[in-house]
Amino acid sequence: LQKELMGLMMSTDEGVSAFPEGENFFKWIGTITGPQGT
């Protein structure tokens, strides 16, 4: 899971983010932003 976190942190994909909730690597909070107006 740490590998996936590093990949997300280094990603250049705009509108996509995900991070563990606090210290718990098994519960993540993610956001995906769609195109404007959707």
GROMACS .gro file of C-alpha atoms in nm:
model
   38
    1LEU     CA    1   0.000   0.000   0.000
    2GLN     CA    2   0.290   0.234   0.062
    3LYS     CA    3   0.397   0.178  -0.299
    4GLU     CA    4   0.049   0.281  -0.421
    5LEU     CA    5   0.055   0.590  -0.198
    6MET     CA    6   0.390   0.698  -0.341
    7GLY     CA    7   0.257   0.643  -0.693
    8LEU     CA    8  -0.042   0.867  -0.622
    9MET     CA    9   0.177   1.134  -0.464
   10MET     CA   10   0.412   1.137  -0.765
   11SER     CA   11   0.130   1.118  -1.022
   12THR     CA   12   0.067   1.409  -1.256
   13ASP     CA   13  -0.300   1.310  -1.299
   14GLU     CA   14  -0.502   1.619  -1.216
   15GLY     CA   15  -0.830   1.566  -1.036
   16VAL     CA   16  -0.732   1.237  -0.871
   17SER     CA   17  -0.613   1.204  -0.512
   18ALA     CA   18  -0.619   0.935  -0.245
   19PHE     CA   19  -0.455   0.910   0.094
   20PRO     CA   20  -0.481   0.683   0.397
   21GLU     CA   21  -0.709   0.805   0.672
   22GLY     CA   22  -0.467   0.891   0.952
   23GLU     CA   23  -0.238   0.601   1.039
   24ASN     CA   24  -0.474   0.336   0.899
   25PHE     CA   25  -0.336   0.216   0.563
   26PHE     CA   26  -0.644  -0.003   0.513
   27LYS     CA   27  -0.892   0.289   0.503
   28TRP     CA   28  -0.836   0.549   0.233
   29ILE     CA   29  -1.008   0.873   0.138
   30GLY     CA   30  -1.015   0.943  -0.235
   31THR     CA   31  -1.134   1.221  -0.460
   32ILE     CA   32  -1.195   1.210  -0.834
   33THR     CA   33  -1.290   1.541  -0.992
   34GLY     CA   34  -1.480   1.523  -1.319
   35PRO     CA   35  -1.486   1.775  -1.601
   36GLN     CA   36  -1.636   2.113  -1.521
   37GLY     CA   37  -2.013   2.115  -1.555
   38THR     CA   38  -2.063   1.746  -1.478
   0.00000   0.00000   0.00000
